[in-house]
PDB file of C-alpha atoms in Angstrom:
ATOM      1  CA  UNK A   1     -33.413 -19.154 -13.031  1.00 65.00           C
ATOM      2  CA  UNK A   2     -32.374 -20.849  -9.902  1.00 77.00           C
ATOM      3  CA  UNK A   3     -30.535 -18.960  -7.253  1.00 94.00           C
ATOM      4  CA  UNK A   4     -27.161 -20.187  -6.100  1.00 96.00           C
ATOM      5  CA  UNK A   5     -28.661 -22.190  -3.077  1.00 96.00           C
ATOM      6  CA  UNK A   6     -31.033 -24.031  -5.514  1.00 96.00           C
ATOM      7  CA  UNK A   7     -28.087 -24.767  -7.855  1.00 97.00           C
ATOM      8  CA  UNK A   8     -25.928 -25.991  -5.080  1.00 98.00           C
ATOM      9  CA  UNK A   9     -28.768 -28.176  -3.846  1.00 98.00           C
ATOM     10  CA  UNK A  10     -29.365 -29.717  -7.247  1.00 97.00           C
ATOM     11  CA  UNK A  11     -25.619 -30.440  -7.681  1.00 98.00           C
ATOM     12  CA  UNK A  12     -25.326 -32.180  -4.252  1.00 98.00           C
ATOM     13  CA  UNK A  13     -28.559 -34.250  -5.098  1.00 98.00           C
ATOM     14  CA  UNK A  14     -27.415 -35.070  -8.551  1.00 97.00           C
ATOM     15  CA  UNK A  15     -23.801 -35.175  -8.884  1.00 96.00           C
ATOM     16  CA  UNK A  16     -23.009 -36.322  -5.456  1.00 95.00           C
ATOM     17  CA  UNK A  17     -26.107 -38.358  -5.030  1.00 97.00           C
ATOM     18  CA  UNK A  18     -26.798 -37.243  -1.367  1.00 96.00           C
ATOM     19  CA  UNK A  19     -30.248 -37.931  -0.146  1.00 97.00           C
ATOM     20  CA  UNK A  20     -32.413 -35.035   0.830  1.00 98.00           C
ATOM     21  CA  UNK A  21     -31.663 -34.875   4.531  1.00 98.00           C
ATOM     22  CA  UNK A  22     -27.804 -35.201   3.720  1.00 98.00           C
ATOM     23  CA  UNK A  23     -27.970 -32.356   1.250  1.00 98.00           C
ATOM     24  CA  UNK A  24     -29.806 -30.033   3.576  1.00 97.00           C
ATOM     25  CA  UNK A  25     -27.236 -30.769   6.224  1.00 97.00           C
ATOM     26  CA  UNK A  26     -24.265 -30.258   3.782  1.00 97.00           C
ATOM     27  CA  UNK A  27     -25.968 -26.977   2.735  1.00 98.00           C
ATOM     28  CA  UNK A  28     -26.260 -25.831   6.400  1.00 97.00           C
ATOM     29  CA  UNK A  29     -22.634 -26.636   7.026  1.00 97.00           C
ATOM     30  CA  UNK A  30     -21.514 -24.982   3.651  1.00 97.00           C
ATOM     31  CA  UNK A  31     -23.435 -21.695   4.733  1.00 97.00           C
ATOM     32  CA  UNK A  32     -21.541 -21.661   7.818  1.00 97.00           C
ATOM     33  CA  UNK A  33     -18.269 -22.364   6.216  1.00 98.00           C
ATOM     34  CA  UNK A  34     -18.861 -19.743   3.530  1.00 98.00           C
ATOM     35  CA  UNK A  35     -20.115 -17.164   5.892  1.00 97.00           C
ATOM     36  CA  UNK A  36     -16.846 -17.767   8.069  1.00 98.00           C
ATOM     37  CA  UNK A  37     -14.712 -17.480   5.059  1.00 98.00           C
ATOM     38  CA  UNK A  38     -16.193 -14.122   4.057  1.00 98.00           C
ATOM     39  CA  UNK A  39     -15.734 -12.941   7.475  1.00 98.00           C
ATOM     40  CA  UNK A  40     -12.170 -13.771   7.601  1.00 98.00           C
ATOM     41  CA  UNK A  41     -11.634 -12.212   4.277  1.00 98.00           C
ATOM     42  CA  UNK A  42     -13.115  -9.022   5.519  1.00 97.00           C
ATOM     43  CA  UNK A  43     -10.843  -9.232   8.558  1.00 98.00           C
ATOM     44  CA  UNK A  44      -7.744  -9.809   6.345  1.00 98.00           C
ATOM     45  CA  UNK A  45      -8.778  -6.771   4.269  1.00 98.00           C
ATOM     46  CA  UNK A  46      -9.205  -4.542   7.299  1.00 97.00           C
ATOM     47  CA  UNK A  47      -5.691  -5.784   8.631  1.00 98.00           C
ATOM     48  CA  UNK A  48      -4.168  -5.065   5.367  1.00 97.00           C
ATOM     49  CA  UNK A  49      -2.900  -8.610   5.135  1.00 98.00           C
ATOM     50  CA  UNK A  50      -2.657  -9.477   1.350  1.00 97.00           C
ATOM     51  CA  UNK A  51      -1.391 -13.015   2.065  1.00 97.00           C
ATOM     52  CA  UNK A  52      -4.361 -13.928   4.328  1.00 97.00           C
ATOM     53  CA  UNK A  53      -6.838 -12.257   1.736  1.00 97.00           C
ATOM     54  CA  UNK A  54      -5.297 -14.537  -0.971  1.00 98.00           C
ATOM     55  CA  UNK A  55      -5.590 -17.612   1.364  1.00 98.00           C
ATOM     56  CA  UNK A  56      -9.348 -16.929   2.143  1.00 98.00           C
ATOM     57  CA  UNK A  57     -10.135 -16.254  -1.367  1.00 98.00           C
ATOM     58  CA  UNK A  58      -8.437 -19.559  -2.299  1.00 98.00           C
ATOM     59  CA  UNK A  59     -10.447 -21.300   0.353  1.00 98.00           C
ATOM     60  CA  UNK A  60     -13.698 -19.869  -0.834  1.00 98.00           C
ATOM     61  CA  UNK A  61     -12.891 -21.004  -4.380  1.00 98.00           C
ATOM     62  CA  UNK A  62     -12.450 -24.517  -3.298  1.00 98.00           C
ATOM     63  CA  UNK A  63     -15.640 -24.575  -1.073  1.00 98.00           C
ATOM     64  CA  UNK A  64     -17.730 -23.059  -4.091  1.00 98.00           C
ATOM     65  CA  UNK A  65     -16.268 -25.706  -6.382  1.00 98.00           C
ATOM     66  CA  UNK A  66     -17.435 -28.369  -3.891  1.00 97.00           C
ATOM     67  CA  UNK A  67     -21.061 -26.840  -4.249  1.00 98.00           C
ATOM     68  CA  UNK A  68     -20.929 -26.940  -7.990  1.00 98.00           C
ATOM     69  CA  UNK A  69     -20.858 -23.214  -8.296  1.00 98.00           C
ATOM     70  CA  UNK A  70     -17.806 -22.716 -10.765  1.00 98.00           C
ATOM     71  CA  UNK A  71     -18.925 -19.162 -11.693  1.00 98.00           C
ATOM     72  CA  UNK A  72     -18.693 -18.002  -8.006  1.00 98.00           C
ATOM     73  CA  UNK A  73     -15.485 -20.071  -7.577  1.00 98.00           C
ATOM     74  CA  UNK A  74     -14.100 -18.023 -10.597  1.00 98.00           C
ATOM     75  CA  UNK A  75     -15.105 -14.935  -8.810  1.00 97.00           C
ATOM     76  CA  UNK A  76     -13.391 -15.849  -5.537  1.00 98.00           C
ATOM     77  CA  UNK A  77     -10.216 -16.792  -7.576  1.00 97.00           C
ATOM     78  CA  UNK A  78     -10.438 -13.331  -9.125  1.00 96.00           C
ATOM     79  CA  UNK A  79      -9.702 -11.807  -5.755  1.00 95.00           C
ATOM     80  CA  UNK A  80      -6.417 -13.678  -5.333  1.00 95.00           C
ATOM     81  CA  UNK A  81      -4.193 -11.528  -7.686  1.00 94.00           C
ATOM     82  CA  UNK A  82      -5.245  -8.209  -6.320  1.00 96.00           C
ATOM     83  CA  UNK A  83      -4.911  -9.756  -2.614  1.00 95.00           C
ATOM     84  CA  UNK A  84      -1.293 -10.621  -3.371  1.00 93.00           C
ATOM     85  CA  UNK A  85      -0.559  -7.070  -4.882  1.00 95.00           C
ATOM     86  CA  UNK A  86      -2.575  -5.446  -1.748  1.00 95.00           C
ATOM     87  CA  UNK A  87      -5.293  -3.922  -3.882  1.00 97.00           C
ATOM     88  CA  UNK A  88      -7.599  -4.366  -0.918  1.00 98.00           C
ATOM     89  CA  UNK A  89     -10.468  -2.300  -2.772  1.00 97.00           C
ATOM     90  CA  UNK A  90     -10.763  -4.924  -5.604  1.00 97.00           C
ATOM     91  CA  UNK A  91     -10.605  -7.735  -3.022  1.00 98.00           C
ATOM     92  CA  UNK A  92     -13.418  -5.909  -0.982  1.00 98.00           C
ATOM     93  CA  UNK A  93     -15.685  -5.581  -4.243  1.00 97.00           C
ATOM     94  CA  UNK A  94     -15.262  -9.256  -4.763  1.00 97.00           C
ATOM     95  CA  UNK A  95     -16.129 -10.057  -1.336  1.00 97.00           C
ATOM     96  CA  UNK A  96     -19.274  -7.977  -1.551  1.00 97.00           C
ATOM     97  CA  UNK A  97     -20.181  -9.677  -4.777  1.00 97.00           C
ATOM     98  CA  UNK A  98     -19.790 -13.033  -3.215  1.00 97.00           C
ATOM     99  CA  UNK A  99     -21.893 -12.066  -0.375  1.00 97.00           C
ATOM    100  CA  UNK A 100     -24.663 -10.842  -2.421  1.00 96.00           C
ATOM    101  CA  UNK A 101     -24.514 -13.987  -4.594  1.00 96.00           C
ATOM    102  CA  UNK A 102     -24.652 -16.157  -1.597  1.00 96.00           C
ATOM    103  CA  UNK A 103     -27.569 -14.458   0.115  1.00 93.00           C
ATOM    104  CA  UNK A 104     -29.985 -17.276  -0.294  1.00 92.00           C
ATOM    105  CA  UNK A 105     -27.785 -19.495   1.846  1.00 93.00           C
ATOM    106  CA  UNK A 106     -28.412 -17.338   4.764  1.00 82.00           C
ATOM    107  CA  UNK A 107     -32.081 -16.895   4.515  1.00 78.00           C
TER     108      UNK A 107
END
């Protein structure tokens, strides 16, 4: 089974019809954006800022959809309601799951 990086690569090559070099550049940018989003989500959790948690979860969802990873986008979306109700443990669990799932992007 392909990992999430391989799935995103195939999506960019096939659906967006990017060339190999463009695809690798897009994946490099995506890795940076996703890492930044997860870092911001963690900071919002630590600050107890439910609104910012929801905004970061929403941004992650959009970025993951753009990479052809709807299952991970749904996971990010799952954090939005707990963020609004300030259930930071649920948001943290989702962030941890996303970090694990996106690990191949940072290797």
